[in-house]
Amino acid sequence: MASSSSPTVVSPDPTVDNNSDGSSEEEEDVRSSNKTRTAYSCIQIIKESHRQQIYAVEVNTQVQYQNGILFASVGANSIQIYKFDTNTNKTQLVHAYLDPDANEEYFACAWTTIDDKSEDSPKILLAAGGERGVIRVLDIHRKAQHTALLQTGAINHITFAKAKPNLLCTASKNFTITLWDVLSSMCLAVFHGPNGHTDQVLCVDINDSCTMLASASMDRSVFVWSLTSDKIREQIDLAENPIHEQKRRLIKAYPVAFADIEAKAKTLHSHYVDNVQWYGDVLLSRSADNTFCLWQPILGNTTKASSFKLLLKWVVNEKEYIWFLKFDICRASQLLAIGTLDGQIQVWDLRHHMHNPSVDFVKLKNQNSKAKISRVSFNYDGSILVACSDDSRIFIWKRK
């Protein structure tokens, strides 16, 4: 369902500290002997003008700009889009959007790039959602709203499918996962019901081939759902194929009540599961008690996942349990990073850590970072790491 209200274009003046580099301001607590690939320096700090918590920051890894990266942040009722120059180590505010509802609070954002036959260049879209359940899909080149999607329940997390970049999936506070097509603005499927999650869904991710969907919840479970059923395939075809345009107005979202895998608390996690992400054909999940699990869905005879195999499990000892942190994985460099309650960032070299679970992580510290780091995001090759904090700061780290 489309929303009639459009966000207002504003030009806030975030405070940018371009002199963040320097050994006096930062240090690395290295617990691994192999530290070269996980050695970063904080080169810039941005203070956003809304002075409220930044819930998410997301680097666009799909489009590689010469000497730069594009990233977005969401906090309060604003969406900020920045371009960072890797040569000068300076950041430019490209565009900013202010939601017409002052009570809106954005919790998540995600990028996608879609080939547009009517234009010379691909369509670069940014989706953001939060407390009101409205998904703003912004066209970056046109600096305008592409569409707005409305669902019931606040949105905790958003992701796009890599194999089908027009497909967007949301994780919601009302225990549901929703699959959308952003080009047709169609709601395709809703994953919920008595056999679904029984508490807030905190994170969602789609595998590379767009055949399975993984969801993590406050009910301490991770579900894996099939995207290959005849009905879901039919819904996707109705949204994508122009010959069905007249039928789209009559289409209702397909309800899915049965997950193909239910990874229950006793098996993997015993606290809120706030992260799940595909890492090739396996899944990495994390719970609020700082337990990380690497596991593999096992396919049954019906081509649907029916069980799973735990490959690796480790626990990071912290003073407090904290949830609604989002980690990120850089596949090109095989790095894992997540923020902490005291403003630090933990970085693992997955190639080393997976073969020797006893090897610990590298801690990135900066004297100006004291508040919780809610989200971290790598660029495509792991040379840049962007993080956001509860005190409205963005930290840009560059590999040494």
XYZ file of N, CA, C and O in Angstrom, residues 166-291:
504
model
N 14.976 -6.427 -6.922
C 13.687 -5.757 -6.752
C 12.919 -6.292 -5.556
O 11.906 -5.709 -5.149
N 13.370 -7.402 -4.958
C 12.684 -8.007 -3.825
C 13.263 -7.489 -2.512
O 14.476 -7.538 -2.290
N 12.391 -6.989 -1.665
C 12.762 -6.447 -0.366
C 12.049 -7.246 0.721
O 10.901 -7.646 0.558
N 12.739 -7.455 1.838
C 12.162 -8.204 2.947
C 12.318 -7.406 4.236
O 13.362 -6.793 4.468
N 11.276 -7.414 5.061
C 11.301 -6.672 6.317
C 11.084 -7.597 7.502
O 10.361 -8.594 7.410
N 11.713 -7.268 8.613
C 11.502 -7.945 9.894
C 10.760 -6.980 10.805
O 11.176 -5.828 10.957
N 9.672 -7.436 11.422
C 8.769 -6.514 12.109
C 8.553 -6.845 13.577
O 8.747 -7.987 14.006
N 8.111 -5.826 14.295
C 7.794 -5.987 15.710
C 6.539 -6.821 15.934
O 6.323 -7.328 17.037
N 5.697 -6.963 14.919
C 4.455 -7.723 15.080
C 4.633 -9.212 14.752
O 3.680 -9.892 14.366
N 5.885 -9.702 14.870
C 6.244 -11.120 14.749
C 6.276 -11.607 13.293
O 6.356 -12.814 13.062
N 6.186 -10.718 12.312
C 6.072 -11.150 10.920
C 7.306 -10.780 10.097
O 8.084 -9.890 10.454
N 7.447 -11.478 8.963
C 8.411 -11.152 7.909
C 7.594 -10.899 6.650
O 6.691 -11.687 6.333
N 7.894 -9.826 5.935
C 7.106 -9.472 4.759
C 8.005 -9.347 3.542
O 9.073 -8.735 3.611
N 7.556 -9.935 2.425
C 8.296 -9.893 1.161
C 7.592 -8.937 0.208
O 6.388 -9.067 -0.042
N 8.354 -7.967 -0.331
C 7.823 -6.931 -1.213
C 8.550 -6.938 -2.559
O 9.710 -7.360 -2.649
N 7.869 -6.426 -3.579
C 8.506 -6.058 -4.839
C 8.465 -4.530 -4.919
O 7.387 -3.933 -4.978
N 9.640 -3.883 -4.928
C 9.673 -2.419 -4.840
C 9.350 -1.739 -6.161
O 8.983 -0.559 -6.177
N 9.489 -2.457 -7.285
C 9.166 -1.841 -8.566
C 7.666 -1.771 -8.795
O 7.140 -0.787 -9.323
N 6.953 -2.820 -8.430
C 5.496 -2.829 -8.588
C 4.773 -2.379 -7.324
O 3.544 -2.240 -7.330
N 5.530 -2.193 -6.221
C 4.961 -1.821 -4.910
C 3.989 -2.878 -4.400
O 3.015 -2.559 -3.713
N 4.243 -4.140 -4.726
C 3.368 -5.233 -4.328
C 3.881 -5.950 -3.088
O 5.075 -6.229 -2.981
N 2.968 -6.247 -2.173
C 3.273 -7.122 -1.045
C 3.039 -8.551 -1.501
O 1.902 -8.933 -1.830
N 4.095 -9.366 -1.534
C 4.020 -10.688 -2.136
C 3.685 -11.793 -1.141
O 2.901 -12.701 -1.445
N 4.275 -11.746 0.037
C 4.067 -12.819 1.013
C 4.320 -12.305 2.413
O 5.134 -11.396 2.615
N 3.616 -12.888 3.370
C 3.810 -12.580 4.785
C 4.064 -13.898 5.512
O 3.256 -14.818 5.435
N 5.186 -13.978 6.206
C 5.585 -15.191 6.918
C 5.237 -15.005 8.394
O 5.869 -14.228 9.097
N 4.228 -15.734 8.845
C 3.743 -15.539 10.216
C 2.802 -16.680 10.565
O 2.659 -17.650 9.819
N 2.114 -16.539 11.705
C 1.102 -17.514 12.086
C 1.513 -18.330 13.297
O 2.587 -18.121 13.879
N 0.675 -19.288 13.706
C 0.957 -20.083 14.908
C 2.220 -20.913 14.815
O 2.779 -21.312 15.831
N 2.690 -21.169 13.591
C 3.925 -21.930 13.412
C 5.111 -21.032 13.070
O 6.175 -21.525 12.691
N 4.905 -19.735 13.194
C 5.976 -18.784 12.929
C 6.577 -18.261 14.221
O 6.482 -18.883 15.276
N 7.182 -17.086 14.152
C 7.804 -16.488 15.335
C 6.741 -16.071 16.343
O 5.630 -15.680 15.975
N 7.104 -16.132 17.612
C 6.180 -15.775 18.696
C 6.607 -14.507 19.423
O 6.106 -14.216 20.506
N 7.536 -13.751 18.846
C 7.966 -12.469 19.397
C 8.532 -11.643 18.255
O 8.556 -12.089 17.096
N 9.008 -10.448 18.564
C 9.526 -9.550 17.540
C 10.576 -10.232 16.671
O 11.452 -10.944 17.174
N 10.504 -9.979 15.349
C 11.551 -10.426 14.433
C 12.566 -9.295 14.324
O 12.214 -8.164 13.987
N 13.819 -9.593 14.635
C 14.846 -8.551 14.734
C 15.745 -8.440 13.512
O 16.347 -7.399 13.274
N 15.846 -9.530 12.744
C 16.775 -9.522 11.614
C 16.301 -10.509 10.564
O 15.673 -11.529 10.892
N 16.606 -10.219 9.308
C 16.205 -11.088 8.211
C 17.264 -11.017 7.120
O 17.938 -9.988 6.951
N 17.461 -12.126 6.395
C 18.432 -12.133 5.299
C 18.015 -13.180 4.266
O 17.441 -14.219 4.616
N 18.301 -12.903 2.990
C 17.977 -13.796 1.878
C 19.278 -14.336 1.304
O 20.244 -13.578 1.122
N 19.306 -15.636 1.000
C 20.549 -16.222 0.490
C 20.829 -15.753 -0.935
O 19.989 -15.130 -1.589
N 22.024 -16.048 -1.432
C 22.483 -15.504 -2.710
C 21.604 -15.908 -3.886
O 21.409 -15.132 -4.817
N 21.082 -17.129 -3.858
C 20.278 -17.619 -4.972
C 18.797 -17.290 -4.832
O 17.985 -17.693 -5.673
N 18.428 -16.600 -3.760
C 17.045 -16.194 -3.504
C 16.115 -17.407 -3.411
O 14.991 -17.393 -3.905
N 16.593 -18.457 -2.765
C 15.773 -19.653 -2.565
C 15.371 -19.843 -1.111
O 14.428 -20.581 -0.830
N 16.089 -19.189 -0.179
C 15.785 -19.324 1.230
C 15.895 -17.990 1.939
O 16.711 -17.138 1.582
N 15.083 -17.846 2.955
C 15.016 -16.647 3.775
C 15.257 -17.050 5.225
O 14.642 -17.995 5.719
N 16.151 -16.355 5.907
C 16.433 -16.633 7.321
C 15.961 -15.461 8.168
O 16.129 -14.300 7.792
N 15.352 -15.769 9.327
C 14.849 -14.726 10.221
C 15.241 -15.037 11.653
O 15.240 -16.193 12.075
N 15.589 -13.996 12.408
C 16.002 -14.123 13.806
C 15.048 -13.311 14.670
O 14.599 -12.237 14.276
N 14.781 -13.819 15.891
C 13.708 -13.238 16.682
C 14.046 -13.159 18.164
O 14.953 -13.839 18.668
N 13.245 -12.345 18.860
C 13.332 -12.271 20.313
C 12.791 -13.542 20.974
O 12.946 -13.717 22.184
N 12.160 -14.430 20.208
C 11.715 -15.704 20.774
C 12.849 -16.722 20.859
O 12.623 -17.901 21.102
N 14.086 -16.245 20.616
C 15.314 -17.030 20.769
C 15.496 -18.096 19.688
O 16.215 -19.076 19.895
N 14.861 -17.897 18.570
C 14.955 -18.879 17.498
C 15.373 -18.226 16.196
O 15.259 -17.006 16.020
N 15.870 -19.043 15.290
C 16.150 -18.656 13.912
C 15.337 -19.580 13.019
O 15.398 -20.801 13.164
N 14.559 -19.001 12.102
C 13.781 -19.784 11.148
C 14.402 -19.651 9.764
O 14.924 -18.598 9.408
N 14.302 -20.724 8.985
C 14.655 -20.686 7.573
C 13.401 -21.035 6.781
O 12.777 -22.074 7.017
N 13.031 -20.139 5.864
C 11.813 -20.275 5.074
C 12.168 -20.473 3.608
O 13.090 -19.852 3.097
N 11.395 -21.309 2.926
C 11.618 -21.532 1.495
C 10.971 -20.423 0.675
O 9.862 -19.979 0.972
N 11.677 -19.990 -0.365
C 11.134 -19.026 -1.317
C 10.862 -19.677 -2.670
O 10.681 -18.987 -3.675
N 10.841 -21.006 -2.709
C 10.709 -21.722 -3.975
C 9.358 -22.410 -4.147
O 9.174 -23.158 -5.108
N 8.423 -22.185 -3.235
C 7.113 -22.816 -3.394
C 6.415 -22.262 -4.637
O 6.704 -21.149 -5.093
N 5.500 -23.036 -5.181
C 4.806 -22.625 -6.411
C 4.057 -21.315 -6.214
O 4.042 -20.456 -7.106
N 3.447 -21.142 -5.045
C 2.657 -19.940 -4.813
C 3.541 -18.689 -4.721
O 3.200 -17.635 -5.285
N 4.677 -18.797 -4.044
C 5.571 -17.637 -3.951
C 6.163 -17.308 -5.312
O 6.262 -16.135 -5.703
N 6.550 -18.332 -6.063
C 7.068 -18.094 -7.419
C 6.016 -17.405 -8.291
O 6.317 -16.532 -9.102
N 4.763 -17.814 -8.130
C 3.676 -17.204 -8.886
C 3.506 -15.742 -8.505
O 3.309 -14.872 -9.376
N 3.595 -15.435 -7.217
C 3.476 -14.051 -6.757
C 4.598 -13.183 -7.319
O 4.368 -12.045 -7.754
N 5.817 -13.709 -7.318
C 6.956 -12.961 -7.843
C 6.786 -12.703 -9.335
O 7.058 -11.608 -9.839
N 6.308 -13.717 -10.051
C 6.100 -13.558 -11.496
C 5.030 -12.517 -11.787
O 5.153 -11.712 -12.719
N 3.961 -12.487 -10.993
C 2.915 -11.488 -11.174
C 3.457 -10.074 -10.988
O 3.050 -9.140 -11.680
N 4.386 -9.922 -10.054
C 4.964 -8.600 -9.793
C 5.962 -8.183 -10.864
O 6.046 -7.004 -11.221
N 6.720 -9.137 -11.385
C 7.821 -8.811 -12.300
C 7.396 -8.747 -13.765
O 7.983 -7.998 -14.546
N 6.396 -9.528 -14.160
C 6.032 -9.634 -15.568
C 5.016 -8.552 -15.948
O 3.923 -8.504 -15.383
N 5.330 -7.705 -16.922
C 4.419 -6.607 -17.292
C 3.052 -7.083 -17.793
O 2.074 -6.334 -17.710
N 2.969 -8.311 -18.302
C 1.689 -8.772 -18.855
C 0.642 -8.960 -17.761
O -0.552 -9.077 -18.046
N 1.088 -8.999 -16.496
C 0.154 -9.193 -15.383
C -0.244 -7.873 -14.712
O -0.827 -7.891 -13.633
N 0.063 -6.766 -15.357
C -0.140 -5.480 -14.699
C -1.595 -5.257 -14.279
O -1.876 -4.696 -13.216
N -2.550 -5.716 -15.086
C -3.960 -5.525 -14.752
C -4.394 -6.370 -13.559
O -5.342 -6.033 -12.857
N -3.701 -7.474 -13.328
C -4.076 -8.371 -12.238
C -3.518 -7.937 -10.890
O -3.994 -8.385 -9.849
N -2.530 -7.080 -10.887
C -1.803 -6.762 -9.658
C -2.691 -6.145 -8.591
O -2.494 -6.371 -7.403
N -3.684 -5.378 -9.010
C -4.540 -4.716 -8.031
C -5.376 -5.714 -7.231
O -5.871 -5.403 -6.150
N -5.551 -6.911 -7.765
C -6.378 -7.922 -7.108
C -5.560 -8.905 -6.273
O -6.126 -9.756 -5.583
N -4.242 -8.780 -6.337
C -3.384 -9.743 -5.666
C -3.312 -9.455 -4.167
O -3.139 -8.313 -3.741
N -3.441 -10.495 -3.378
C -3.272 -10.397 -1.933
C -1.980 -11.100 -1.531
O -1.540 -12.038 -2.198
N -1.403 -10.648 -0.437
C -0.167 -11.258 0.049
C -0.423 -12.712 0.427
O -1.428 -13.038 1.065
N 0.494 -13.576 0.040
C 0.368 -15.000 0.335
C 0.868 -15.272 1.751
O 2.016 -14.954 2.082
N 0.031 -15.854 2.624
C 0.475 -16.139 3.997
C 1.263 -17.443 4.073
O 0.854 -18.467 3.528
N 2.418 -17.404 4.738
C 3.250 -18.590 4.938
C 3.367 -18.836 6.432
O 3.862 -17.990 7.174
N 2.903 -19.987 6.888
C 2.850 -20.266 8.327
C 3.867 -21.285 8.785
O 4.134 -21.408 9.981
N 4.470 -22.040 7.853
C 5.374 -23.119 8.248
C 6.790 -22.833 7.767
O 7.032 -22.695 6.566
N 7.713 -22.733 8.705
C 9.131 -22.578 8.352
C 9.711 -23.942 8.010
O 9.241 -24.975 8.488
N 10.756 -23.949 7.183
C 11.392 -25.204 6.803
C 12.406 -25.670 7.839
O 12.686 -26.851 7.961
N 12.970 -24.724 8.576
C 13.858 -25.060 9.689
C 13.499 -24.173 10.866
O 13.277 -22.975 10.707
N 13.459 -24.756 12.041
C 13.303 -23.978 13.267
C 14.490 -24.297 14.160
O 14.561 -25.373 14.744
N 15.441 -23.390 14.218
C 16.609 -23.567 15.081
C 16.254 -23.032 16.458
O 16.266 -21.828 16.697
N 15.893 -23.910 17.357
C 15.343 -23.500 18.646
C 16.431 -23.107 19.644
O 17.606 -23.365 19.462
N 15.975 -22.497 20.737
C 16.872 -21.913 21.732
C 17.841 -22.933 22.315
O 19.031 -22.650 22.456
N 17.359 -24.093 22.668
C 18.211 -25.060 23.348
C 19.343 -25.541 22.450
O 20.378 -25.978 22.927
N 19.131 -25.464 21.149
C 20.134 -25.956 20.210
C 21.201 -24.913 19.911
O 22.388 -25.218 19.876
N 20.769 -23.671 19.668
C 21.715 -22.631 19.263
C 21.828 -21.513 20.291
O 22.893 -21.289 20.849
N 20.741 -20.812 20.553
C 20.793 -19.605 21.373
C 19.823 -19.689 22.542
O 18.749 -20.274 22.427
N 20.212 -19.051 23.639
C 19.362 -19.023 24.827
C 18.962 -17.602 25.205
O 18.542 -17.349 26.320
N 19.113 -16.669 24.267
C 18.697 -15.283 24.488
C 18.177 -14.733 23.169
O 18.178 -15.423 22.147
N 17.712 -13.463 23.184
C 17.220 -12.832 21.966
C 18.237 -13.001 20.836
O 19.426 -12.703 21.012
N 17.778 -13.426 19.669
C 18.662 -13.535 18.504
C 18.449 -12.290 17.647
O 17.388 -12.106 17.053
N 19.448 -11.411 17.614
C 19.287 -10.131 16.923
C 20.044 -10.053 15.607
O 19.998 -9.035 14.915
N 20.747 -11.132 15.236
C 21.496 -11.139 13.982
C 21.408 -12.494 13.312
O 21.528 -13.536 13.980
N 21.231 -12.478 12.018
C 21.416 -13.673 11.197
C 21.808 -13.201 9.800
O 21.240 -12.246 9.281
N 22.820 -13.841 9.239
C 23.293 -13.441 7.918
C 23.860 -14.651 7.195
O 24.567 -15.475 7.785
N 23.517 -14.754 5.914
C 24.074 -15.828 5.082
C 25.546 -15.539 4.814
O 25.931 -14.407 4.519
N 26.339 -16.584 4.904
C 27.774 -16.517 4.608
C 28.054 -17.655 3.637
O 28.456 -18.734 4.013
N 27.756 -17.392 2.363
C 27.757 -18.470 1.384
C 26.541 -19.361 1.616
O 25.400 -18.888 1.662
N 26.782 -20.654 1.809
C 25.694 -21.607 2.041
C 25.430 -21.857 3.518
O 24.598 -22.694 3.858
N 26.131 -21.153 4.399
C 25.924 -21.326 5.836
C 25.401 -20.035 6.430
O 25.399 -18.975 5.787
N 24.952 -20.108 7.680
C 24.392 -18.959 8.377
C 25.228 -18.633 9.612
O 25.706 -19.545 10.302
N 25.378 -17.344 9.864
C 25.994 -16.883 11.104
C 24.929 -16.124 11.884
O 24.302 -15.202 11.358
N 24.710 -16.521 13.124
C 23.721 -15.852 13.974
C 24.368 -15.441 15.287
O 25.371 -16.014 15.713
N 23.760 -14.447 15.928
C 24.291 -13.913 17.174
C 23.138 -13.574 18.103
O 22.101 -13.072 17.655
N 23.287 -13.841 19.381
C 22.254 -13.526 20.359
C 22.765 -12.511 21.369
O 23.967 -12.231 21.448
N 21.843 -11.975 22.174
C 22.154 -10.877 23.083
C 23.131 -11.262 24.178
O 23.733 -10.384 24.812
N 23.304 -12.560 24.443
C 24.303 -13.000 25.425
C 25.671 -13.190 24.785
O 26.529 -13.872 25.334
N 25.863 -12.577 23.604
C 27.153 -12.574 22.891
C 27.595 -13.952 22.442
O 28.784 -14.258 22.386
N 26.612 -14.796 22.109
C 26.896 -16.114 21.552
C 26.787 -16.059 20.038
O 25.776 -15.599 19.498
